[in-house]
């Protein structure tokens, strides 16, 4: 980014790792961001959060945090709150928006209130969902961890999951084209079409080489893409997100997008969906990282408009 004073950032800590089920993905994203920032001339250091997070951050003596954590504690408002108490500006959504988007049920309520469509909820009981086929997934996980498409009762029986404490939810499948729309500084980037060979974009499809095809821009009519990009921007406003969140949706044959989730801290490897979208808009990976870094802030990074 021409004319940028890189010294103004001070020492930047790239927060990565964490203790969630997505630790390895976070490390991959974090190292990609670290290399990009260092290549650009930023004084950036890796901060692998694995034990005492506050000590890890304090000992790194950073002036600003580039958050590349995923999942529990890193993406749900916890580390965001700690950074605010420590007075360290950070990238991504604030405390409230992070907590909201991590809780898929509450996020759906906010999106629906804003006039945005989401998949229909299906009652889930100890002996299984009320109907099939159905999508079953954890209420608060990322990277499609634990997502399952069930077609009959024996599929449920084979899962052997504990649905106590409202930790799981079920939704009616939406048939259509799955796309991801990243929103950078409030403006939607070109949509990426996701075509998993298994038919379900779960954890395996996301992170197994060759398991999924990607098309950017998505193979949809121009007017449909514009509409989806507008809806993604509206979802980001409704949830109070900032930085570069990604809105995942399925577009029906009638051109109507159903929002699956709002991902506040998308993957940042050079082959992740956000960088693909940015590249289609003429923004290389290094520039993308710098643009996100510029957005780092503290104190009320966004309030959900419920």
mmCIF file of N, CA, C and O in Angstrom, residues 29-112:
data_model
loop_
_atom_site.group_PDB
_atom_site.id
_atom_site.type_symbol
_atom_site.label_atom_id
_atom_site.label_comp_id
_atom_site.label_asym_id
_atom_site.label_seq_id
_atom_site.Cartn_x
_atom_site.Cartn_y
_atom_site.Cartn_z
ATOM 1 N N UNK A 29 -2.662 -20.325 9.040
ATOM 2 C CA UNK A 29 -3.071 -18.969 8.692
ATOM 3 C C UNK A 29 -2.112 -17.945 9.285
ATOM 4 O O UNK A 29 -1.692 -16.992 8.615
ATOM 5 N N UNK A 30 -1.770 -18.145 10.553
ATOM 6 C CA UNK A 30 -0.909 -17.193 11.238
ATOM 7 C C UNK A 30 0.456 -17.056 10.604
ATOM 8 O O UNK A 30 0.985 -15.948 10.452
ATOM 9 N N UNK A 31 1.040 -18.171 10.214
ATOM 10 C CA UNK A 31 2.360 -18.108 9.587
ATOM 11 C C UNK A 31 2.310 -17.447 8.215
ATOM 12 O O UNK A 31 3.243 -16.738 7.816
ATOM 13 N N UNK A 32 1.203 -17.649 7.492
ATOM 14 C CA UNK A 32 1.053 -16.984 6.186
ATOM 15 C C UNK A 32 0.965 -15.471 6.378
ATOM 16 O O UNK A 32 1.597 -14.691 5.646
ATOM 17 N N UNK A 33 0.195 -15.031 7.381
ATOM 18 C CA UNK A 33 0.074 -13.602 7.666
ATOM 19 C C UNK A 33 1.407 -13.038 8.145
ATOM 20 O O UNK A 33 1.835 -11.962 7.720
ATOM 21 N N UNK A 34 2.072 -13.745 9.020
ATOM 22 C CA UNK A 34 3.359 -13.295 9.548
ATOM 23 C C UNK A 34 4.357 -13.071 8.421
ATOM 24 O O UNK A 34 5.028 -12.028 8.358
ATOM 25 N N UNK A 35 4.457 -14.035 7.520
ATOM 26 C CA UNK A 35 5.394 -13.907 6.395
ATOM 27 C C UNK A 35 5.043 -12.720 5.506
ATOM 28 O O UNK A 35 5.931 -11.994 5.034
ATOM 29 N N UNK A 36 3.741 -12.508 5.283
ATOM 30 C CA UNK A 36 3.306 -11.402 4.425
ATOM 31 C C UNK A 36 3.641 -10.054 5.068
ATOM 32 O O UNK A 36 4.136 -9.139 4.399
ATOM 33 N N UNK A 37 3.371 -9.927 6.359
ATOM 34 C CA UNK A 37 3.643 -8.663 7.043
ATOM 35 C C UNK A 37 5.144 -8.375 7.094
ATOM 36 O O UNK A 37 5.584 -7.238 6.865
ATOM 37 N N UNK A 38 5.924 -9.404 7.387
ATOM 38 C CA UNK A 38 7.375 -9.207 7.433
ATOM 39 C C UNK A 38 7.922 -8.852 6.063
ATOM 40 O O UNK A 38 8.809 -7.993 5.942
ATOM 41 N N UNK A 39 7.377 -9.476 5.025
ATOM 42 C CA UNK A 39 7.816 -9.166 3.657
ATOM 43 C C UNK A 39 7.492 -7.721 3.289
ATOM 44 O O UNK A 39 8.224 -7.082 2.518
ATOM 45 N N UNK A 40 6.408 -7.209 3.857
ATOM 46 C CA UNK A 40 6.007 -5.828 3.575
ATOM 47 C C UNK A 40 6.832 -4.821 4.364
ATOM 48 O O UNK A 40 6.768 -3.614 4.095
ATOM 49 N N UNK A 41 7.600 -5.314 5.345
ATOM 50 C CA UNK A 41 8.430 -4.427 6.141
ATOM 51 C C UNK A 41 7.866 -4.098 7.509
ATOM 52 O O UNK A 41 8.389 -3.227 8.220
ATOM 53 N N UNK A 42 6.816 -4.793 7.918
ATOM 54 C CA UNK A 42 6.222 -4.575 9.231
ATOM 55 C C UNK A 42 7.028 -5.327 10.289
ATOM 56 O O UNK A 42 7.487 -6.447 10.054
ATOM 57 N N UNK A 43 7.205 -4.713 11.454
ATOM 58 C CA UNK A 43 7.866 -5.382 12.576
ATOM 59 C C UNK A 43 6.852 -6.327 13.204
ATOM 60 O O UNK A 43 6.135 -5.966 14.147
ATOM 61 N N UNK A 44 6.773 -7.534 12.671
ATOM 62 C CA UNK A 44 5.766 -8.505 13.109
ATOM 63 C C UNK A 44 6.429 -9.718 13.745
ATOM 64 O O UNK A 44 7.481 -10.174 13.290
ATOM 65 N N UNK A 45 5.781 -10.228 14.807
ATOM 66 C CA UNK A 45 6.291 -11.408 15.501
ATOM 67 C C UNK A 45 5.150 -12.399 15.709
ATOM 68 O O UNK A 45 3.981 -12.016 15.790
ATOM 69 N N UNK A 46 5.501 -13.670 15.781
ATOM 70 C CA UNK A 46 4.504 -14.700 16.040
ATOM 71 C C UNK A 46 4.227 -14.771 17.537
ATOM 72 O O UNK A 46 5.153 -14.735 18.352
ATOM 73 N N UNK A 47 2.938 -14.863 17.894
ATOM 74 C CA UNK A 47 2.551 -15.060 19.291
ATOM 75 C C UNK A 47 1.677 -16.305 19.331
ATOM 76 O O UNK A 47 0.470 -16.258 19.066
ATOM 77 N N UNK A 48 2.306 -17.443 19.641
ATOM 78 C CA UNK A 48 1.598 -18.723 19.695
ATOM 79 C C UNK A 48 0.954 -18.859 21.069
ATOM 80 O O UNK A 48 1.644 -19.024 22.075
ATOM 81 N N UNK A 49 -0.360 -18.755 21.098
ATOM 82 C CA UNK A 49 -1.083 -18.811 22.361
ATOM 83 C C UNK A 49 -1.435 -20.253 22.694
ATOM 84 O O UNK A 49 -2.262 -20.868 22.037
ATOM 85 N N UNK A 50 -0.785 -20.783 23.716
ATOM 86 C CA UNK A 50 -1.010 -22.183 24.064
ATOM 87 C C UNK A 50 -1.194 -22.412 25.555
ATOM 88 O O UNK A 50 -1.843 -23.366 25.963
ATOM 89 N N UNK A 51 -0.615 -21.535 26.395
ATOM 90 C CA UNK A 51 -0.735 -21.737 27.842
ATOM 91 C C UNK A 51 -1.366 -20.513 28.491
ATOM 92 O O UNK A 51 -2.571 -20.317 28.410
ATOM 93 N N UNK A 52 -0.562 -19.636 29.090
ATOM 94 C CA UNK A 52 -1.070 -18.420 29.713
ATOM 95 C C UNK A 52 -1.124 -17.322 28.659
ATOM 96 O O UNK A 52 -0.117 -16.683 28.366
ATOM 97 N N UNK A 53 -2.299 -17.097 28.099
ATOM 98 C CA UNK A 53 -2.423 -16.173 26.974
ATOM 99 C C UNK A 53 -2.005 -14.754 27.342
ATOM 100 O O UNK A 53 -1.335 -14.072 26.554
ATOM 101 N N UNK A 54 -2.407 -14.291 28.507
ATOM 102 C CA UNK A 54 -2.067 -12.930 28.915
ATOM 103 C C UNK A 54 -0.550 -12.762 29.009
ATOM 104 O O UNK A 54 0.010 -11.761 28.546
ATOM 105 N N UNK A 55 0.123 -13.751 29.594
ATOM 106 C CA UNK A 55 1.583 -13.686 29.687
ATOM 107 C C UNK A 55 2.222 -13.747 28.306
ATOM 108 O O UNK A 55 3.193 -13.029 28.027
ATOM 109 N N UNK A 56 1.696 -14.627 27.442
ATOM 110 C CA UNK A 56 2.226 -14.736 26.080
ATOM 111 C C UNK A 56 2.187 -13.377 25.377
ATOM 112 O O UNK A 56 3.165 -12.956 24.737
ATOM 113 N N UNK A 57 1.067 -12.696 25.496
ATOM 114 C CA UNK A 57 0.900 -11.404 24.816
ATOM 115 C C UNK A 57 1.750 -10.326 25.485
ATOM 116 O O UNK A 57 2.427 -9.540 24.812
ATOM 117 N N UNK A 58 1.754 -10.312 26.812
ATOM 118 C CA UNK A 58 2.532 -9.300 27.536
ATOM 119 C C UNK A 58 4.024 -9.460 27.248
ATOM 120 O O UNK A 58 4.734 -8.472 27.013
ATOM 121 N N UNK A 59 4.505 -10.696 27.251
ATOM 122 C CA UNK A 59 5.937 -10.932 27.023
ATOM 123 C C UNK A 59 6.365 -10.593 25.604
ATOM 124 O O UNK A 59 7.542 -10.320 25.352
ATOM 125 N N UNK A 60 5.413 -10.623 24.656
ATOM 126 C CA UNK A 60 5.747 -10.288 23.274
ATOM 127 C C UNK A 60 5.925 -8.789 23.080
ATOM 128 O O UNK A 60 6.458 -8.354 22.051
ATOM 129 N N UNK A 61 5.483 -7.998 24.063
ATOM 130 C CA UNK A 61 5.639 -6.540 24.030
ATOM 131 C C UNK A 61 5.153 -5.937 22.717
ATOM 132 O O UNK A 61 5.876 -5.209 22.031
ATOM 133 N N UNK A 62 3.907 -6.230 22.366
ATOM 134 C CA UNK A 62 3.366 -5.769 21.087
ATOM 135 C C UNK A 62 2.533 -4.502 21.250
ATOM 136 O O UNK A 62 2.006 -4.203 22.325
ATOM 137 N N UNK A 63 2.448 -3.749 20.167
ATOM 138 C CA UNK A 63 1.646 -2.527 20.135
ATOM 139 C C UNK A 63 0.292 -2.751 19.472
ATOM 140 O O UNK A 63 -0.633 -1.970 19.664
ATOM 141 N N UNK A 64 0.206 -3.806 18.686
ATOM 142 C CA UNK A 64 -1.016 -4.087 17.939
ATOM 143 C C UNK A 64 -1.090 -5.589 17.691
ATOM 144 O O UNK A 64 -0.060 -6.242 17.545
ATOM 145 N N UNK A 65 -2.302 -6.139 17.656
ATOM 146 C CA UNK A 65 -2.469 -7.577 17.454
ATOM 147 C C UNK A 65 -3.210 -7.859 16.156
ATOM 148 O O UNK A 65 -4.252 -7.259 15.887
ATOM 149 N N UNK A 66 -2.657 -8.753 15.372
ATOM 150 C CA UNK A 66 -3.339 -9.267 14.184
ATOM 151 C C UNK A 66 -3.877 -10.631 14.580
ATOM 152 O O UNK A 66 -3.139 -11.595 14.710
ATOM 153 N N UNK A 67 -5.185 -10.714 14.794
ATOM 154 C CA UNK A 67 -5.793 -11.926 15.332
ATOM 155 C C UNK A 67 -6.079 -12.938 14.232
ATOM 156 O O UNK A 67 -6.888 -12.692 13.342
ATOM 157 N N UNK A 68 -5.402 -14.085 14.298
ATOM 158 C CA UNK A 68 -5.644 -15.160 13.342
ATOM 159 C C UNK A 68 -6.030 -16.434 14.090
ATOM 160 O O UNK A 68 -5.791 -17.547 13.630
ATOM 161 N N UNK A 69 -6.621 -16.266 15.260
ATOM 162 C CA UNK A 69 -7.101 -17.404 16.030
ATOM 163 C C UNK A 69 -8.442 -17.866 15.470
ATOM 164 O O UNK A 69 -9.173 -17.094 14.846
ATOM 165 N N UNK A 70 -8.772 -19.110 15.703
ATOM 166 C CA UNK A 70 -10.056 -19.650 15.274
ATOM 167 C C UNK A 70 -10.688 -20.409 16.438
ATOM 168 O O UNK A 70 -9.991 -20.979 17.272
ATOM 169 N N UNK A 71 -12.003 -20.439 16.476
ATOM 170 C CA UNK A 71 -12.704 -21.268 17.445
ATOM 171 C C UNK A 71 -12.758 -20.695 18.850
ATOM 172 O O UNK A 71 -12.590 -19.488 19.077
ATOM 173 N N UNK A 72 -12.990 -21.587 19.814
ATOM 174 C CA UNK A 72 -13.196 -21.218 21.208
ATOM 175 C C UNK A 72 -12.035 -20.403 21.775
ATOM 176 O O UNK A 72 -10.875 -20.696 21.515
ATOM 177 N N UNK A 73 -12.367 -19.358 22.516
ATOM 178 C CA UNK A 73 -11.468 -18.415 23.176
ATOM 179 C C UNK A 73 -10.846 -17.412 22.204
ATOM 180 O O UNK A 73 -10.624 -16.261 22.571
ATOM 181 N N UNK A 74 -10.567 -17.816 20.984
ATOM 182 C CA UNK A 74 -9.925 -16.911 20.039
ATOM 183 C C UNK A 74 -10.884 -16.153 19.145
ATOM 184 O O UNK A 74 -10.557 -15.076 18.639
ATOM 185 N N UNK A 75 -12.084 -16.714 18.958
ATOM 186 C CA UNK A 75 -13.014 -16.129 17.992
ATOM 187 C C UNK A 75 -14.376 -15.807 18.615
ATOM 188 O O UNK A 75 -15.271 -15.331 17.936
ATOM 189 N N UNK A 76 -14.510 -16.055 19.906
ATOM 190 C CA UNK A 76 -15.815 -15.924 20.552
ATOM 191 C C UNK A 76 -15.930 -14.732 21.486
ATOM 192 O O UNK A 76 -16.864 -14.628 22.271
ATOM 193 N N UNK A 77 -14.972 -13.815 21.428
ATOM 194 C CA UNK A 77 -15.014 -12.621 22.258
ATOM 195 C C UNK A 77 -14.088 -12.662 23.457
ATOM 196 O O UNK A 77 -13.833 -11.624 24.084
ATOM 197 N N UNK A 78 -13.553 -13.833 23.791
ATOM 198 C CA UNK A 78 -12.720 -13.962 24.994
ATOM 199 C C UNK A 78 -11.377 -13.240 24.852
ATOM 200 O O UNK A 78 -11.037 -12.375 25.668
ATOM 201 N N UNK A 79 -10.616 -13.575 23.827
ATOM 202 C CA UNK A 79 -9.319 -12.914 23.665
ATOM 203 C C UNK A 79 -9.525 -11.445 23.310
ATOM 204 O O UNK A 79 -8.717 -10.578 23.669
ATOM 205 N N UNK A 80 -10.630 -11.148 22.632
ATOM 206 C CA UNK A 80 -10.926 -9.755 22.300
ATOM 207 C C UNK A 80 -11.103 -8.924 23.571
ATOM 208 O O UNK A 80 -10.579 -7.806 23.689
ATOM 209 N N UNK A 81 -11.841 -9.479 24.555
ATOM 210 C CA UNK A 81 -12.034 -8.779 25.814
ATOM 211 C C UNK A 81 -10.726 -8.588 26.561
ATOM 212 O O UNK A 81 -10.469 -7.521 27.143
ATOM 213 N N UNK A 82 -9.872 -9.609 26.535
ATOM 214 C CA UNK A 82 -8.590 -9.514 27.209
ATOM 215 C C UNK A 82 -7.714 -8.429 26.571
ATOM 216 O O UNK A 82 -7.068 -7.647 27.266
ATOM 217 N N UNK A 83 -7.722 -8.371 25.249
ATOM 218 C CA UNK A 83 -6.932 -7.355 24.550
ATOM 219 C C UNK A 83 -7.441 -5.957 24.867
ATOM 220 O O UNK A 83 -6.652 -5.008 24.993
ATOM 221 N N UNK A 84 -8.745 -5.811 24.996
ATOM 222 C CA UNK A 84 -9.293 -4.500 25.342
ATOM 223 C C UNK A 84 -8.850 -4.080 26.736
ATOM 224 O O UNK A 84 -8.497 -2.926 26.967
ATOM 225 N N UNK A 85 -8.881 -5.020 27.685
ATOM 226 C CA UNK A 85 -8.421 -4.712 29.034
ATOM 227 C C UNK A 85 -6.943 -4.331 29.026
ATOM 228 O O UNK A 85 -6.504 -3.425 29.754
ATOM 229 N N UNK A 86 -6.164 -4.993 28.162
ATOM 230 C CA UNK A 86 -4.725 -4.719 28.071
ATOM 231 C C UNK A 86 -4.422 -3.475 27.248
ATOM 232 O O UNK A 86 -3.278 -3.012 27.206
ATOM 233 N N UNK A 87 -5.443 -2.941 26.560
ATOM 234 C CA UNK A 87 -5.242 -1.745 25.752
ATOM 235 C C UNK A 87 -4.498 -1.995 24.452
ATOM 236 O O UNK A 87 -3.844 -1.086 23.924
ATOM 237 N N UNK A 88 -4.614 -3.214 23.931
ATOM 238 C CA UNK A 88 -3.922 -3.559 22.685
ATOM 239 C C UNK A 88 -4.919 -3.563 21.527
ATOM 240 O O UNK A 88 -5.861 -4.361 21.514
ATOM 241 N N UNK A 89 -4.763 -2.674 20.543
ATOM 242 C CA UNK A 89 -5.651 -2.687 19.377
ATOM 243 C C UNK A 89 -5.536 -4.026 18.645
ATOM 244 O O UNK A 89 -4.441 -4.598 18.554
ATOM 245 N N UNK A 90 -6.653 -4.518 18.105
ATOM 246 C CA UNK A 90 -6.638 -5.827 17.454
ATOM 247 C C UNK A 90 -7.517 -5.822 16.214
ATOM 248 O O UNK A 90 -8.431 -5.012 16.081
ATOM 249 N N UNK A 91 -7.230 -6.745 15.318
ATOM 250 C CA UNK A 91 -8.003 -6.865 14.088
ATOM 251 C C UNK A 91 -9.235 -7.737 14.320
ATOM 252 O O UNK A 91 -9.309 -8.507 15.267
ATOM 253 N N UNK A 92 -10.188 -7.624 13.414
ATOM 254 C CA UNK A 92 -11.373 -8.463 13.479
ATOM 255 C C UNK A 92 -12.485 -7.835 14.287
ATOM 256 O O UNK A 92 -12.416 -6.684 14.722
ATOM 257 N N UNK A 93 -13.547 -8.617 14.490
ATOM 258 C CA UNK A 93 -14.718 -8.136 15.207
ATOM 259 C C UNK A 93 -14.424 -7.904 16.683
ATOM 260 O O UNK A 93 -13.498 -8.479 17.249
ATOM 261 N N UNK A 94 -15.244 -7.049 17.303
ATOM 262 C CA UNK A 94 -15.107 -6.765 18.718
ATOM 263 C C UNK A 94 -15.701 -7.867 19.576
ATOM 264 O O UNK A 94 -16.112 -8.920 19.086
ATOM 265 N N UNK A 95 -15.785 -7.611 20.866
ATOM 266 C CA UNK A 95 -16.235 -8.614 21.833
ATOM 267 C C UNK A 95 -17.652 -9.089 21.534
ATOM 268 O O UNK A 95 -17.916 -10.293 21.412
ATOM 269 N N UNK A 96 -18.582 -8.148 21.406
ATOM 270 C CA UNK A 96 -19.986 -8.510 21.235
ATOM 271 C C UNK A 96 -20.238 -9.232 19.917
ATOM 272 O O UNK A 96 -20.879 -10.287 19.883
ATOM 273 N N UNK A 97 -19.715 -8.673 18.825
ATOM 274 C CA UNK A 97 -19.931 -9.292 17.518
ATOM 275 C C UNK A 97 -19.292 -10.673 17.436
ATOM 276 O O UNK A 97 -19.847 -11.598 16.841
ATOM 277 N N UNK A 98 -18.124 -10.819 18.060
ATOM 278 C CA UNK A 98 -17.441 -12.125 18.057
ATOM 279 C C UNK A 98 -18.272 -13.166 18.786
ATOM 280 O O UNK A 98 -18.472 -14.286 18.299
ATOM 281 N N UNK A 99 -18.764 -12.804 19.974
ATOM 282 C CA UNK A 99 -19.567 -13.739 20.762
ATOM 283 C C UNK A 99 -20.861 -14.091 20.033
ATOM 284 O O UNK A 99 -21.286 -15.250 20.006
ATOM 285 N N UNK A 100 -21.475 -13.096 19.420
ATOM 286 C CA UNK A 100 -22.731 -13.318 18.711
ATOM 287 C C UNK A 100 -22.554 -14.276 17.542
ATOM 288 O O UNK A 100 -23.308 -15.237 17.383
ATOM 289 N N UNK A 101 -21.566 -14.012 16.706
ATOM 290 C CA UNK A 101 -21.389 -14.823 15.494
ATOM 291 C C UNK A 101 -20.908 -16.233 15.804
ATOM 292 O O UNK A 101 -21.153 -17.156 15.025
ATOM 293 N N UNK A 102 -20.238 -16.428 16.932
ATOM 294 C CA UNK A 102 -19.814 -17.769 17.297
ATOM 295 C C UNK A 102 -21.007 -18.616 17.739
ATOM 296 O O UNK A 102 -21.001 -19.837 17.571
ATOM 297 N N UNK A 103 -22.035 -17.969 18.285
ATOM 298 C CA UNK A 103 -23.235 -18.687 18.721
ATOM 299 C C UNK A 103 -24.238 -18.671 17.563
ATOM 300 O O UNK A 103 -24.975 -17.707 17.362
ATOM 301 N N UNK A 104 -24.270 -19.749 16.791
ATOM 302 C CA UNK A 104 -25.027 -19.767 15.534
ATOM 303 C C UNK A 104 -26.526 -19.507 15.730
ATOM 304 O O UNK A 104 -27.155 -18.874 14.880
ATOM 305 N N UNK A 105 -27.093 -19.989 16.817
ATOM 306 C CA UNK A 105 -28.521 -19.786 17.045
ATOM 307 C C UNK A 105 -28.842 -18.316 17.290
ATOM 308 O O UNK A 105 -29.795 -17.770 16.725
ATOM 309 N N UNK A 106 -28.081 -17.670 18.152
ATOM 310 C CA UNK A 106 -28.321 -16.264 18.431
ATOM 311 C C UNK A 106 -28.059 -15.410 17.193
ATOM 312 O O UNK A 106 -28.782 -14.454 16.922
ATOM 313 N N UNK A 107 -27.021 -15.766 16.452
ATOM 314 C CA UNK A 107 -26.696 -15.026 15.228
ATOM 315 C C UNK A 107 -27.850 -15.122 14.232
ATOM 316 O O UNK A 107 -28.214 -14.130 13.581
ATOM 317 N N UNK A 108 -28.453 -16.302 14.123
ATOM 318 C CA UNK A 108 -29.591 -16.471 13.218
ATOM 319 C C UNK A 108 -30.743 -15.550 13.604
ATOM 320 O O UNK A 108 -31.404 -14.963 12.740
ATOM 321 N N UNK A 109 -30.983 -15.400 14.895
ATOM 322 C CA UNK A 109 -32.064 -14.540 15.354
ATOM 323 C C UNK A 109 -31.832 -13.090 14.955
ATOM 324 O O UNK A 109 -32.754 -12.390 14.514
ATOM 325 N N UNK A 110 -30.583 -12.627 15.089
ATOM 326 C CA UNK A 110 -30.252 -11.254 14.703
ATOM 327 C C UNK A 110 -30.395 -11.073 13.192
ATOM 328 O O UNK A 110 -30.940 -10.074 12.719
ATOM 329 N N UNK A 111 -29.912 -12.046 12.428
ATOM 330 C CA UNK A 111 -30.009 -11.964 10.965
ATOM 331 C C UNK A 111 -31.470 -11.961 10.517
ATOM 332 O O UNK A 111 -31.867 -11.169 9.645
ATOM 333 N N UNK A 112 -32.272 -12.835 11.110
ATOM 334 C CA UNK A 112 -33.686 -12.890 10.753
ATOM 335 C C UNK A 112 -34.394 -11.577 11.090
ATOM 336 O O UNK A 112 -35.230 -11.093 10.324
#
